[in-house]
Every structure is written in C-alpha cells, then in structure tokens.
Short mmCIF file of C-alpha atoms in Angstrom, two decimals:
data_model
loop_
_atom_site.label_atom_id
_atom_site.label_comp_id
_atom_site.label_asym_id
_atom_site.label_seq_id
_atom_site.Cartn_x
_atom_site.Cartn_y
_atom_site.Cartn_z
CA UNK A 30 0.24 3.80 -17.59
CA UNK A 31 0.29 7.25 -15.86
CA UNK A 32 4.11 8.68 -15.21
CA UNK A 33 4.70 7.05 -11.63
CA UNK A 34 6.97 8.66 -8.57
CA UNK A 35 7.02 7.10 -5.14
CA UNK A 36 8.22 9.05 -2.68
CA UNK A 37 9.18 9.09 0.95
CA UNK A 38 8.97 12.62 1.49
CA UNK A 39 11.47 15.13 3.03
CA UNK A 40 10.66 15.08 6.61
CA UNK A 41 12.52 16.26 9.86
CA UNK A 42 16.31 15.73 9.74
CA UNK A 43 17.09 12.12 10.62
CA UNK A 44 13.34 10.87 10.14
CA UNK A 45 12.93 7.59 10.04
CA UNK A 46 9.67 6.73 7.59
CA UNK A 47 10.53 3.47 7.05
CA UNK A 48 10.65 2.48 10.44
CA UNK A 49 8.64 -0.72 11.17
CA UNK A 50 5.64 -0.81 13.71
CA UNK A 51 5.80 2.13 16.34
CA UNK A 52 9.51 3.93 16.25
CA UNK A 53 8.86 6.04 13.18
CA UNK A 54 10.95 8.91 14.94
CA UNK A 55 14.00 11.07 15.00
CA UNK A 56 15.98 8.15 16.73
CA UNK A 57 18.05 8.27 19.74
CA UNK A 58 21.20 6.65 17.18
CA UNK A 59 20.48 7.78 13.74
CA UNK A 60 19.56 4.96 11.42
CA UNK A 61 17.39 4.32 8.56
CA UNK A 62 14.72 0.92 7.33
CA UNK A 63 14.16 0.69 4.12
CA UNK A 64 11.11 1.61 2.15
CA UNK A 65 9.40 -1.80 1.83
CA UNK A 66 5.94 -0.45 1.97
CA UNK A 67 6.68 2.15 -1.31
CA UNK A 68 8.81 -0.18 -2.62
CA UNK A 69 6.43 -3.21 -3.09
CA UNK A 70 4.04 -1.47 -5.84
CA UNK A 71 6.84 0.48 -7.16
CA UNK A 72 7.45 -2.75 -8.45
CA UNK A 73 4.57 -3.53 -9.63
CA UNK A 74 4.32 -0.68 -11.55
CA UNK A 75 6.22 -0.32 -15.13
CA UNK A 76 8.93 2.76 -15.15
CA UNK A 77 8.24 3.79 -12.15
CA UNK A 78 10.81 5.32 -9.56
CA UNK A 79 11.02 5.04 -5.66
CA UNK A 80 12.44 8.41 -3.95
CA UNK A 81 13.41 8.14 -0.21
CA UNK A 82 14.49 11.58 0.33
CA UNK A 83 15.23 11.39 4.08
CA UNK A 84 18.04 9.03 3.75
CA UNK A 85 18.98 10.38 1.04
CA UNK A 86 19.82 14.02 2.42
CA UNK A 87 16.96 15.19 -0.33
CA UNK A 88 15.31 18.52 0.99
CA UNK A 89 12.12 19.93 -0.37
CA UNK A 90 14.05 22.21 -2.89
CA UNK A 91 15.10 18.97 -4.27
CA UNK A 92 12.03 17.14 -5.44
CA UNK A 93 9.96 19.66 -6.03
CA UNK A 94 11.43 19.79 -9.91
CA UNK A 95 9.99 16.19 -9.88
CA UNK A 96 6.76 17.28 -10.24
CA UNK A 97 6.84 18.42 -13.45
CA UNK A 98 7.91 14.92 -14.68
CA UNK A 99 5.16 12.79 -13.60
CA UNK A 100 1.68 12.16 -13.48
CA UNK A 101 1.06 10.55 -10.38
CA UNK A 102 2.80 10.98 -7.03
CA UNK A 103 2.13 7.98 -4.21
CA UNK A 104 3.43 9.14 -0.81
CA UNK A 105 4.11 7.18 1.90
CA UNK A 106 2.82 9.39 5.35
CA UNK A 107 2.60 8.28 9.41
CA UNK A 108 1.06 10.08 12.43
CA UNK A 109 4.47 12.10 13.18
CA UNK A 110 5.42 13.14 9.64
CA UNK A 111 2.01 13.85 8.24
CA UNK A 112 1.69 17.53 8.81
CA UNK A 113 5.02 17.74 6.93
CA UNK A 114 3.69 15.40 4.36
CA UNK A 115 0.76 17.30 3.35
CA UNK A 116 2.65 20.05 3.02
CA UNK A 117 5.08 18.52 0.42
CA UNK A 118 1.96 17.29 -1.54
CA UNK A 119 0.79 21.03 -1.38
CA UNK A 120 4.16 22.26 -2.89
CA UNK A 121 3.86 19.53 -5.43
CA UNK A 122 0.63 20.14 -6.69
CA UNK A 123 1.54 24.54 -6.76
CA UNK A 124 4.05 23.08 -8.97
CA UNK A 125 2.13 20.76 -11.45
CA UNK A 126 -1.59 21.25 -11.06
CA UNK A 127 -2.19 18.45 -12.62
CA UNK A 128 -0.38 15.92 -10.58
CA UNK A 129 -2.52 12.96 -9.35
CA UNK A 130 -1.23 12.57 -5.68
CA UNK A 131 -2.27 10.32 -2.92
CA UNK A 132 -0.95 8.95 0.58
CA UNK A 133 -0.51 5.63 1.61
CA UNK A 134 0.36 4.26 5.18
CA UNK A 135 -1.41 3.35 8.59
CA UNK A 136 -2.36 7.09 9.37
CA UNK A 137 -4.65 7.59 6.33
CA UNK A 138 -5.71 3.75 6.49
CA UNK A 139 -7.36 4.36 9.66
CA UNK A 140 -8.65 7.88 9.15
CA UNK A 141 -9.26 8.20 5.68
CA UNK A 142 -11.96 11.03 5.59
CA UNK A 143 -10.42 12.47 8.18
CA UNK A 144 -7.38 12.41 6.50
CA UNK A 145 -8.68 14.22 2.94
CA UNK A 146 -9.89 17.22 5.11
CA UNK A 147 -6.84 18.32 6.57
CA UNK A 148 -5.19 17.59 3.00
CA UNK A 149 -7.01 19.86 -0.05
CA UNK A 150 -4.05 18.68 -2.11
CA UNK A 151 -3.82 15.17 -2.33
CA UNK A 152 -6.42 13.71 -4.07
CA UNK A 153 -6.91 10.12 -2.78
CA UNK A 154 -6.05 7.61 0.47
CA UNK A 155 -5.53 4.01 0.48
CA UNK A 156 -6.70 1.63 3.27
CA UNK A 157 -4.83 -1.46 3.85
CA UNK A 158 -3.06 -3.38 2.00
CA UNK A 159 -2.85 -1.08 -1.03
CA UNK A 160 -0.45 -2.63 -3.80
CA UNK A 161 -2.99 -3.54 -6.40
CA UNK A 162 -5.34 -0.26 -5.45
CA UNK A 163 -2.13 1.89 -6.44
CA UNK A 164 -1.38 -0.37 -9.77
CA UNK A 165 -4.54 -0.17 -10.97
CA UNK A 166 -4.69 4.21 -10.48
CA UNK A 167 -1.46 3.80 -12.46
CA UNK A 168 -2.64 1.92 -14.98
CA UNK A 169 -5.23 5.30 -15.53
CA UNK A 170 -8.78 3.75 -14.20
CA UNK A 171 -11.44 5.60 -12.87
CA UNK A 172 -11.22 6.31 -9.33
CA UNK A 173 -15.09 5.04 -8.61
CA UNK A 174 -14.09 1.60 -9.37
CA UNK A 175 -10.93 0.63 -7.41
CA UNK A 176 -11.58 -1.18 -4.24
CA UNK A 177 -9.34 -0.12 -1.32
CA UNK A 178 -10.05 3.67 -2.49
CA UNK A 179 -11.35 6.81 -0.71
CA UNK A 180 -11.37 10.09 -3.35
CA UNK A 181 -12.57 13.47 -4.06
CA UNK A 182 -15.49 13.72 -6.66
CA UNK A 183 -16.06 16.91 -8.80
CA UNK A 184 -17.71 17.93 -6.21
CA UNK A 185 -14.77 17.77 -3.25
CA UNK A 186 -17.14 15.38 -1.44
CA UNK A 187 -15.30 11.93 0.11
CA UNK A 188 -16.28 8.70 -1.87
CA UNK A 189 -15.22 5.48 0.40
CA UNK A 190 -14.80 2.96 -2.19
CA UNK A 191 -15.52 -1.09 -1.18
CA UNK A 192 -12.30 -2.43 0.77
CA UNK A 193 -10.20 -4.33 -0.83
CA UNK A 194 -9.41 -8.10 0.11
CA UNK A 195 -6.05 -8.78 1.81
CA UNK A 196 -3.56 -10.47 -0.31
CA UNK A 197 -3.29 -14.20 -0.07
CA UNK A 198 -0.85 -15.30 -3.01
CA UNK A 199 2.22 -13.17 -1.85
CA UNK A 200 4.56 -15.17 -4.71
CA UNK A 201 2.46 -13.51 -7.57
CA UNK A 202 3.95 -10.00 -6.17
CA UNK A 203 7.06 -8.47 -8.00
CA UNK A 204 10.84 -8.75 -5.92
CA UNK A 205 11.11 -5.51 -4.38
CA UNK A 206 14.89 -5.63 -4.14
CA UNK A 207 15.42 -5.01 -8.00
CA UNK A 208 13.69 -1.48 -7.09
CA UNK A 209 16.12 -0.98 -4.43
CA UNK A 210 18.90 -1.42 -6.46
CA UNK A 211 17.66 0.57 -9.54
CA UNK A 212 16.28 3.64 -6.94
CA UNK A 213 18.33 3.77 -3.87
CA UNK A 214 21.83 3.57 -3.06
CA UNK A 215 21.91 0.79 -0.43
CA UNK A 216 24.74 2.55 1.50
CA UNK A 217 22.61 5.20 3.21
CA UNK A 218 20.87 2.72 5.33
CA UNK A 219 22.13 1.73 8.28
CA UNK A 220 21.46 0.52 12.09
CA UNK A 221 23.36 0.27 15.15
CA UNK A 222 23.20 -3.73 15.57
CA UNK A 223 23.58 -4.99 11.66
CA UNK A 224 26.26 -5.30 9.47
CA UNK A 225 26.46 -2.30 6.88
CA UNK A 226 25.73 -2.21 4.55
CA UNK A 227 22.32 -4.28 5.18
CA UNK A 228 19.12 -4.68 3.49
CA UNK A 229 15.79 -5.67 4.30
CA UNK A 230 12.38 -6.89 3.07
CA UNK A 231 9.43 -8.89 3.82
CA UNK A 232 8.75 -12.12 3.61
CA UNK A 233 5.20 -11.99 4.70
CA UNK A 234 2.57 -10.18 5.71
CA UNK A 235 0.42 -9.86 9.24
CA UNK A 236 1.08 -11.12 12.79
CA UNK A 237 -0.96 -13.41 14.74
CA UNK A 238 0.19 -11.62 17.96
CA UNK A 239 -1.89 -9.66 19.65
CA UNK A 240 0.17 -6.63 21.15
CA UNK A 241 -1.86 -3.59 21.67
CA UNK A 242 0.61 -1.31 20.75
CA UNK A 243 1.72 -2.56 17.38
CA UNK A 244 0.64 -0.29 14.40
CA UNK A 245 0.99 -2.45 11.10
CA UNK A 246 -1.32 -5.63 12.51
CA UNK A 247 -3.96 -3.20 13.60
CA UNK A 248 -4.17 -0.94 10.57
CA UNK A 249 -3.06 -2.58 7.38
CA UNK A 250 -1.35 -5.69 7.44
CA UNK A 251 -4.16 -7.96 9.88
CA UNK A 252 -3.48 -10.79 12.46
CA UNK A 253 -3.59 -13.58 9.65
CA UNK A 254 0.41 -14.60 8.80
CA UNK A 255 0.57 -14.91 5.13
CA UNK A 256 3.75 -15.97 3.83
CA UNK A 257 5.75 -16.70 0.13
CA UNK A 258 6.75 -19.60 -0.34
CA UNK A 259 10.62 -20.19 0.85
CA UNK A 260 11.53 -20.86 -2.49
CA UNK A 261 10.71 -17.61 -3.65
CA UNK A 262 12.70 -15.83 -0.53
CA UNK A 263 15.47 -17.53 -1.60
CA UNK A 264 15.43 -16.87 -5.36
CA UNK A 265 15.06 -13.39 -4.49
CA UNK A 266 18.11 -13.62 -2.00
CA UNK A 267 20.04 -15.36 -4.28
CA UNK A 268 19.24 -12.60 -6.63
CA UNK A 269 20.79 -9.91 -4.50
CA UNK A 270 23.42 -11.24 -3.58
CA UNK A 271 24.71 -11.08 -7.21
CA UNK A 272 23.26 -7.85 -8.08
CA UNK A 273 23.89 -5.99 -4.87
CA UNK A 274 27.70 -7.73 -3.65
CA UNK A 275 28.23 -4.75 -0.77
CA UNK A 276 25.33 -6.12 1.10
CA UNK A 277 26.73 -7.96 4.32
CA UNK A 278 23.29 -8.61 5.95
CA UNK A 279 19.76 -9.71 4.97
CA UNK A 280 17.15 -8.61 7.33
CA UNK A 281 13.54 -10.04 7.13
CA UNK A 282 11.41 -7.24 8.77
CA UNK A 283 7.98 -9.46 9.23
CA UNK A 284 6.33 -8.54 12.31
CA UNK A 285 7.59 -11.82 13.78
CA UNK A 286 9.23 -14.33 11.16
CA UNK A 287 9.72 -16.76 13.99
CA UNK A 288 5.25 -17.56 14.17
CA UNK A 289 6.12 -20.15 11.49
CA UNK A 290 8.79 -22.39 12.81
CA UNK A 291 8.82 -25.39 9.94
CA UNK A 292 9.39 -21.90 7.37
CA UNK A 293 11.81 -20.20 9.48
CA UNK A 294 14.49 -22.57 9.83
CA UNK A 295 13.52 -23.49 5.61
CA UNK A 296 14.57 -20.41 4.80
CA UNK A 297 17.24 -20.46 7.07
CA UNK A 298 18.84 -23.41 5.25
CA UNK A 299 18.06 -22.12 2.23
CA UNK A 300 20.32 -19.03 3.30
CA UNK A 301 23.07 -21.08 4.70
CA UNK A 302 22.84 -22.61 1.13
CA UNK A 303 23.45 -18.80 -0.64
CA UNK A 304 25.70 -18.36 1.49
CA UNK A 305 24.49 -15.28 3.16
CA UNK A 306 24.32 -13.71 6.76
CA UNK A 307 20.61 -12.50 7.92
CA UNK A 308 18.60 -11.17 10.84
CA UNK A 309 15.09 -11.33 11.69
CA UNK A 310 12.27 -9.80 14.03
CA UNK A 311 11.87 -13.07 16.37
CA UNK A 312 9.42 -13.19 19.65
CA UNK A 313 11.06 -14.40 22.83
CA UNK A 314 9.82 -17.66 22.74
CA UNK A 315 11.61 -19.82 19.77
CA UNK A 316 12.29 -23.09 21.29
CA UNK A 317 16.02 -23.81 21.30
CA UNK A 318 15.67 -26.02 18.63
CA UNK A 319 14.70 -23.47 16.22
CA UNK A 320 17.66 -21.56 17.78
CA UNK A 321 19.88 -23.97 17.08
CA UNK A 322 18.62 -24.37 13.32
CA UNK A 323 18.94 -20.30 12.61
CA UNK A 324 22.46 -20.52 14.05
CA UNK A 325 24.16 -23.44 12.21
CA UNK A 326 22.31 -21.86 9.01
CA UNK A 327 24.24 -17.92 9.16
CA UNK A 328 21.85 -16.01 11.52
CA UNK A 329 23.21 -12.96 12.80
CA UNK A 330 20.76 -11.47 15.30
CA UNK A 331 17.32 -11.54 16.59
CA UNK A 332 15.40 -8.27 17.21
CA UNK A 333 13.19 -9.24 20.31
CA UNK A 334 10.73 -6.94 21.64
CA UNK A 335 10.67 -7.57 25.01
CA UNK A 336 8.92 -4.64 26.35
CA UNK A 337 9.01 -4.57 29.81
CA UNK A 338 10.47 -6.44 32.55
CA UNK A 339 6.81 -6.77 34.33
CA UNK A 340 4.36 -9.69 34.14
CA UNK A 341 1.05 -7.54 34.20
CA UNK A 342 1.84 -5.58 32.14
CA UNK A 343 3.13 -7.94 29.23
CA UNK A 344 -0.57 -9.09 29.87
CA UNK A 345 -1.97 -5.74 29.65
CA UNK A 346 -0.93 -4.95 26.35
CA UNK A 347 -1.62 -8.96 25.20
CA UNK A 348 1.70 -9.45 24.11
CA UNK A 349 1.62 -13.20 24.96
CA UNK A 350 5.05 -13.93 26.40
CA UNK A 351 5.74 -15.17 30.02
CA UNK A 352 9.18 -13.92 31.74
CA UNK A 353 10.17 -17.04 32.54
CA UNK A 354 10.17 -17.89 28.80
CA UNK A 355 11.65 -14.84 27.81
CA UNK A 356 14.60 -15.96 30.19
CA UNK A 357 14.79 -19.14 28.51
CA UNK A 358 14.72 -17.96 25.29
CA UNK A 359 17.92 -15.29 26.10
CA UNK A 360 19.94 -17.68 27.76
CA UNK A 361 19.49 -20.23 24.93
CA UNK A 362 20.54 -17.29 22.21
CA UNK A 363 23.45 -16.41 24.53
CA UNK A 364 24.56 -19.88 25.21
CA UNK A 365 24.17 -20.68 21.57
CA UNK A 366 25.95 -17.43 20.55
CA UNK A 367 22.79 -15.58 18.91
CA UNK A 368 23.27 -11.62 19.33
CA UNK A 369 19.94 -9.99 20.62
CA UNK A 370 19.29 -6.50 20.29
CA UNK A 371 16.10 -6.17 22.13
CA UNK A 372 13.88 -3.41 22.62
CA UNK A 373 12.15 -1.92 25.36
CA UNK A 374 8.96 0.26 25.74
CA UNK A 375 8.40 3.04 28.87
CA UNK A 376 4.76 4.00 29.68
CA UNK A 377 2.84 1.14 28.74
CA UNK A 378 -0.69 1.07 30.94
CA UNK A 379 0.00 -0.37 34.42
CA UNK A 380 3.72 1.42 34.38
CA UNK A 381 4.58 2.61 37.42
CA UNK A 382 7.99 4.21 38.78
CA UNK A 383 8.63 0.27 40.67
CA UNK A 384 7.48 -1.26 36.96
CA UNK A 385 10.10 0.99 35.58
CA UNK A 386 12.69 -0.35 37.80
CA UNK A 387 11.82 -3.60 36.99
CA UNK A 388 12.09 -3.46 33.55
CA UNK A 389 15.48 -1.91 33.96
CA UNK A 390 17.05 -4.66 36.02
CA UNK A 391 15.20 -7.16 34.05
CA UNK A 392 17.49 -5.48 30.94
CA UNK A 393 20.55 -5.57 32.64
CA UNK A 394 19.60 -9.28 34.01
CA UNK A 395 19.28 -10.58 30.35
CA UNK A 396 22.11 -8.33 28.98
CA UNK A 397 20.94 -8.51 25.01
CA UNK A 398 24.07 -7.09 23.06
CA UNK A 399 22.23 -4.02 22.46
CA UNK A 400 18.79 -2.23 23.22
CA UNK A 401 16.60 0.18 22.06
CA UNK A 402 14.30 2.33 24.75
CA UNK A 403 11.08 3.87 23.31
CA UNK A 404 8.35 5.66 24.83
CA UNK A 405 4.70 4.28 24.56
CA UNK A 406 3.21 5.50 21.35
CA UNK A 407 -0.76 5.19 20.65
CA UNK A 408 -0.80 5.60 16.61
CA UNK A 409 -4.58 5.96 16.02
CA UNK A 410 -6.07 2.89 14.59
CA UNK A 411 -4.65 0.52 17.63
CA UNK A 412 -5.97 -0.62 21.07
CA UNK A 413 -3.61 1.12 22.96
CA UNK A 414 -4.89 4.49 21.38
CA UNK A 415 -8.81 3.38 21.95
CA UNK A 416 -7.46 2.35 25.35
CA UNK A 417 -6.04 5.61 25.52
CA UNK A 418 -8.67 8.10 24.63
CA UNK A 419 -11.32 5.93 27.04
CA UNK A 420 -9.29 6.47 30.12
CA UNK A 421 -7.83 10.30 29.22
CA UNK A 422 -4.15 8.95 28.92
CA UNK A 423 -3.92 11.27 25.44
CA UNK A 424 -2.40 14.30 26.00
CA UNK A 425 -3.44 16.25 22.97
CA UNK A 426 -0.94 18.69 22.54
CA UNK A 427 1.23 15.81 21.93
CA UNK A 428 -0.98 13.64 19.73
CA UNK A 429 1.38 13.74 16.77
CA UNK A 430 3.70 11.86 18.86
CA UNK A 431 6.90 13.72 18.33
CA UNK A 432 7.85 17.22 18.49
CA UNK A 433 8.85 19.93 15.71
CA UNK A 434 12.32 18.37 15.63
CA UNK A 435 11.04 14.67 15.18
CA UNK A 436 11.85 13.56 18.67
CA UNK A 437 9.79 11.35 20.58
CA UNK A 438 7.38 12.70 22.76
CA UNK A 439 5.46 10.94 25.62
CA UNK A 440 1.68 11.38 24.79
CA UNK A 441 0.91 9.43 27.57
CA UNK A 442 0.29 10.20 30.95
CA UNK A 443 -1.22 8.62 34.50
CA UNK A 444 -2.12 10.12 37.71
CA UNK A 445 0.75 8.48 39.30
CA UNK A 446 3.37 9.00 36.38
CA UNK A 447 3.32 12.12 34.38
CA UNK A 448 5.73 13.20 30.64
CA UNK A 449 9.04 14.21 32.97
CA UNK A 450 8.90 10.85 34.56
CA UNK A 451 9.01 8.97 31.00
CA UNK A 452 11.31 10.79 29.54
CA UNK A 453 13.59 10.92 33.08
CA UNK A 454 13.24 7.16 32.74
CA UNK A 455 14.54 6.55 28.93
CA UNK A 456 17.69 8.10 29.73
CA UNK A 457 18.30 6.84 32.77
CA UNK A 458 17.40 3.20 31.36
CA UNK A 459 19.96 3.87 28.91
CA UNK A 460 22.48 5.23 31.23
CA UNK A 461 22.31 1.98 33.77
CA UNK A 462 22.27 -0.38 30.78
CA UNK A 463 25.34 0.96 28.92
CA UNK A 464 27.53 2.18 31.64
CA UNK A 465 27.84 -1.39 33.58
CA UNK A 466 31.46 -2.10 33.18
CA UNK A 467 30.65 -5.20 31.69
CA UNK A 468 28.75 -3.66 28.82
CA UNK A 469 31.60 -1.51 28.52
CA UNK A 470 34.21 -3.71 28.69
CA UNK A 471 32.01 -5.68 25.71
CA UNK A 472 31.61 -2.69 23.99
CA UNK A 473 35.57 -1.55 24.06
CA UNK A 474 36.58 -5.00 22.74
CA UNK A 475 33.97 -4.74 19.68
CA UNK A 476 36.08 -1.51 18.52
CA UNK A 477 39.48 -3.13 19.58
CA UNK A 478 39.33 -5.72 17.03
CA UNK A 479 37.73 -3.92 14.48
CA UNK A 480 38.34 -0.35 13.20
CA UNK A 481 34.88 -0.36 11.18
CA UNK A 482 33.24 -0.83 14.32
CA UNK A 483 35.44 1.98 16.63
CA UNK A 484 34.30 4.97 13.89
CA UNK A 485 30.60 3.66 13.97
CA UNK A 486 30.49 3.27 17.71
CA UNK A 487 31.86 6.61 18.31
CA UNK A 488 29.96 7.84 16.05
CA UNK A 489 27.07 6.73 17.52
CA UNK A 490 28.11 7.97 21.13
CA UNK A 491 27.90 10.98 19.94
CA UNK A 492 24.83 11.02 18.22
CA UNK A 493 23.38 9.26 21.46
CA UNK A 494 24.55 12.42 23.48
CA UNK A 495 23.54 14.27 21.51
CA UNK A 496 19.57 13.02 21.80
CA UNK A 497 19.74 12.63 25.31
CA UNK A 498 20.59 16.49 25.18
CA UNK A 499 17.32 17.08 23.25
CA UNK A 500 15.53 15.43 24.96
CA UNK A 501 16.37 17.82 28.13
CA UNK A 502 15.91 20.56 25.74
CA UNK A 503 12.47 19.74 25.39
CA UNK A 504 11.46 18.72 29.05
CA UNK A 505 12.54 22.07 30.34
CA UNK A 506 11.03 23.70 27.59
CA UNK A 507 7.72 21.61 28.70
CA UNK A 508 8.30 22.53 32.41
CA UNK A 509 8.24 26.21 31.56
CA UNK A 510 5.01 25.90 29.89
CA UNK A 511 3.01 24.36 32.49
#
C-alpha cells in the first residue's frame, strides 16, 4: 500500500473546495463544506491522511514538507481553483520527484486529456465516481489496468482507461466521519444558517433531477439516486455523536435527500431516535406530510434551491418545480416551523432585467430565513455550458468562473443583459431582501436572545460588506478595460 495524502489544496483565501454543486467560490459570507468527496476513499484506504488546507489556514509553505512523506498525493481540483491546483502539484513533485500525484473532481472528469496537458506534473485523472480507481493505485497496481483511469505512459502520451461502473452497494463503502475526526478539526467549518459546529456527509449518490446547471449529476455522480440503507446512516450517526460530542448539527449534503420520501422521513426517525438535530438539501416540493415527519423527528432546516422567481425559466433550465408548488411547499415549512435557507441563481438563460425583478419579489414574498444569491455558473461538463458555448453566452476571459481573488465572476452574458447588470443585480437582491424591516427586526431578535448568534451575525455583516465591496472593485476594474 503506497504512502497515501489527500489533499484539498491551498487555494485563494476563503476558497471553498468543498462546496457542493456550483458555489465552489470565495463566498459572499465566509464558510466552509466539508471534504466528502476526498474523504470517502481516504477511508478506504489504510493509513492514509485527509489535508483540507483552506479551512485550515494551511498555505503552500505548509504542505509542501508533506511531500517528502508520501508516495502518492490524490488532489481534489474544480474549474475555479485548478490553475492554482496544478501549480501545487508542480511544487510537490520539485519537491519529491517521485511522488505519484493525480486529481480528482468534476473538472478533470469531464476533460481528462485536456486536463493532463495543461498539467506536466500530475500524473493521472479520474472520471466519475473514483473511490475504488484511487484504492486500487494505492494498493500499487499498474496504471493500464484500473478502470476509471486516464495516465501518462513512458512515453507522455494519454491512455483513457475503460470507465468504471457507478457504485450500486453504497453500505460496502467505509464511514467517512471516522476520517473527519482523525484528520480535521471539525471546528473550522462553518455556515451562516447551521448550528456550529456542524458536520456533513452523504447519504447517497446522484439526482434524478434534471437541472441544467447542476455540476455533480452531470459529471460524476449520474441521474440514478443510489442510496445506503437507513440503517447504516444511522449507525454512522450514532457513531458521531459519541466520538465527535461538539457537533450540534448533522447535514446530509445529497443533491436532494427529499427524491426518496419512504427513506427520508426513516432516517428522520431514526435521528429523532439518536437524538440528534440535522439538515438536508430538500426540493420545493415535499408534500406536507413529509414536512410534518422531518419536523416531529429534529429537523433543523431545508436548503431549497429555488432559483428564480420566473416560470420559464425554471423550465428552461429543467428544474421541474412549478411556483405554485414552491409556494405551497414554503408556507407549509413556515407554518410548520421548518427554517429555509434558500438559494437563488442570477443569469440563468431567459433572465431578463423584469425576470430579475421577479425573482426578487418572489424572495421577499416567500421570506426563507436566509438566502444565498449566486451568479449563473456553466462548469464544463453540464448543459448549461453546451447551452452556453452554442449560443456565444461564454465570455472567455472569464471561463474559470471567478477572478484572481476567488470571487465570482459572471461568465455569462446576453444581448439584452450584459456582466455589470448581474453583478448590479446580486447586490441589490441582497440589499432588498435583508434590509426589509421585517427581516431586520427577525434578524435583531436572533442576536437578542443569543450572544453566540450576535458575534456570528456581526461577524458576518462584515464579511458581507466586505464582498459586496469586491465585487465593485472588480466591476470598475472591468469597466476600465472595455
């Protein structure tokens, strides 16, 4: 078994990696997902150890002496952070030549040639679902024969091994949270809408939605749903709770948890049973009697990607919820005393300045506790980037999808809407959600009664500022340009 390090690399300051689906970003409130995705074979793999330097404050300096302690380096990379990331495996391999060192993630599952070419120093990419491909290199077997592989012969030519079938038995896979609490220290992760200290895993793998946007479905987990069992979910649970006590909140981080409703309010009892609080990702269309499960049984809150307050273009991007049902949905969770923190995207195809409006007042109409405004991003491998490069949306000099500080960018761009519109529109979304006086009358009593929640929220005020000030940075610095 060859001397395994995982590592999230060093990356802008505040980088998110870990971030699920599209939002892996500098954020506008600094906060920080856990490393599921490195975690998951670092489990499989004996004496291994999981690094997640951005959280951790690690800077290259710092695990660069790692190098000379391993073997084999597996990298987690993404369409913002992967010129930075090839440039850590560069600096890695100048300082142990003989380091094995590959990428894993959505950017080098889709582009995997591609991918080698602008990389001379990492020797392999995996495609999709690549715990077993990365087991099996650790366990010292020739390259040629491990499905799910693309290499570098002798030669420096690109071998694209035979894919590798997704996983079906997810209950034969190793916990991941015994890696978390042997690698990381859970208190440097943290959101703006769970409890801290949180933690989260998955409990499946896939989506059967079909949003065009979404980066995992497309690119390495598929549209099939494949669950464990609840039984395991909650041995593992149960497990954590006694080995990690400072955990106040579970999160499950599957695409959408809420696809299987019979499982989703099973594992809900089972956590009412531990005696635990958790969150999921949910869709906005659980029938209230699935609410009404999830609440009796210690749910906390829903994440609910809404999108956008307009009909056509929900249906553009196929995400397969009506606004009426959405409605429904929020005044159930409200009624029924379910927080929402729901999340909203800008520049979606068919936005227009009116759609924009919409979606703002169709915020403000629902009211979730707390939101999250994104721009559209078209991570290669996806429809909306296909979509994209068809129609000339892609603005190249912002294909990496953020800029040298890890901010956001909008790549996208219409006749009738152009970058300054987008980003004009994410603050001022965020301006006319947040500064109602009934938000901030909400907001005010949340750090009244608790003193935890008065440093974090001013904290995070400032933070938010803060963004909102880069983000002007950068437009100006755009405007002069052009």
């Amino acid at each position: 078994m060859l001397a395994t390090l995982f590592l999230q690399p060093p990356s802008f300051d505040g980088f998110d990696g870990g971030a699920g689906s599209r939002y892996q970003a500098h954020r506008e409130v600094r906060s920080f997902w856990f490393p599921t995705w490195l975690g998951q074979p670092a489990a499989l793999v004996p004496g291994s150890r999981l690094v997640d330097a951005p959280p951790a404050g690690l800077t290259l300096a710092d695990v660069l002496p790692l190098a000379r302690d391993y073997e084999l380096v597996v990298m987690h990379t993404s369409t913002p952070s992967f010129a930075s990331d090839i440039r850590v495996a560069q600096a890695l391999k100048e300082e142990n030549p003989r380091l094995l060192v590959g990428l894993v993630g959505a950017r080098v599952a889709v582009d995997r040639a591609g991918s080698l070419s602008r990389a001379p120093a990492v020797d392999f990419v995996c495609g999709n679902e690549f715990d077993y491909t990365i087991l099996e290199v650790a366990e010292g077997r020739p390259l040629a024969g491990i499905a799910g592989l693309s290499w570098r012969d002798p030669s420096g030519a690109v071998v694209n091994n035979p894919e590798r079938p997704p996983l079906e038995d997810l209950d034969a896979l190793p916990w991941v949270t015994p890696v978390y609490a042997r690698d990381l220290r859970i208190e440097d992760y943290f959101n703006g809408y769970l409890r801290h200290p949180y933690l989260s895993l998955y409990t499946g793998r896939g989506c059967r939605s079909k949003c065009t946007f979404c980066l995992w479905p497309q690119t390495v987990g598929g549209h099939r749903y494949r669950s464990r069992s609840v039984r395991s979910v909650a041995e593992e649970i149960a497990w954590a709770k006694q080995a990690l006590p400072q955990v106040k909140e579970f999160f499950f981080d599957d695409d959408t948890l809420t696809d299987d409703l019979p499982r989703t309010e099973g594992i809900a009892r089972e956590m009412s049973r531990i005696g635990v609080t958790w969150s999921c990702n949910a869709k906005a269309n659980v029938p209230r009697r699935t609410l009404e499960v999830m609440r009796d049984n210690g749910v906390h809150v829903l994440l609910v990607g809404y999108e956008s307050g307009n009909q056509g273009i929900l249906n553009n991007v196929k995400k397969g919820v009506r606004l009426d049902i959405a409605r429904r949905f929020t005044e159930d969770c409200n009624d029924l005393g379910i927080t929402i923190h729901g999340t909203f995207i800008i520049g979606l195809p068919g936005e227009t300045r009116e759609t924009i409006e919409e979606t703002i007042r169709f915020a403000c109409e629902l009211d979730p506790h707390t939101i999250q405004v994104s721009l559209a991003a078209p991570y290669p491998g996806t429809e909306l980037y296909r979509q994209a490069v068809e129609h000339g949306w892609l603005d190249a000099a912002h294909a990496d999808l953020v800029d040298e500080h890890g901010v956001q960018l909008a790549p996208l761009h219409y006749p009738h809407l152009d970058h300054e519109d987008m980003h004009a529109a994410v603050e001022r979304f965020y301006r006319e959600f947040y500064f109602r006086p009934s938000k901030i009358a909400e907001i005010v009593g949340e750090m009244v009664r608790s003193p935890q929640m008065l440093r974090r929220r001013l904290r995070e005020g400032v933070e938010f500022f803060q963004y909102l000030r880069a983000r002007r940075e950068h437009a100006r610095g755009v405007g002069a340009t052009t």
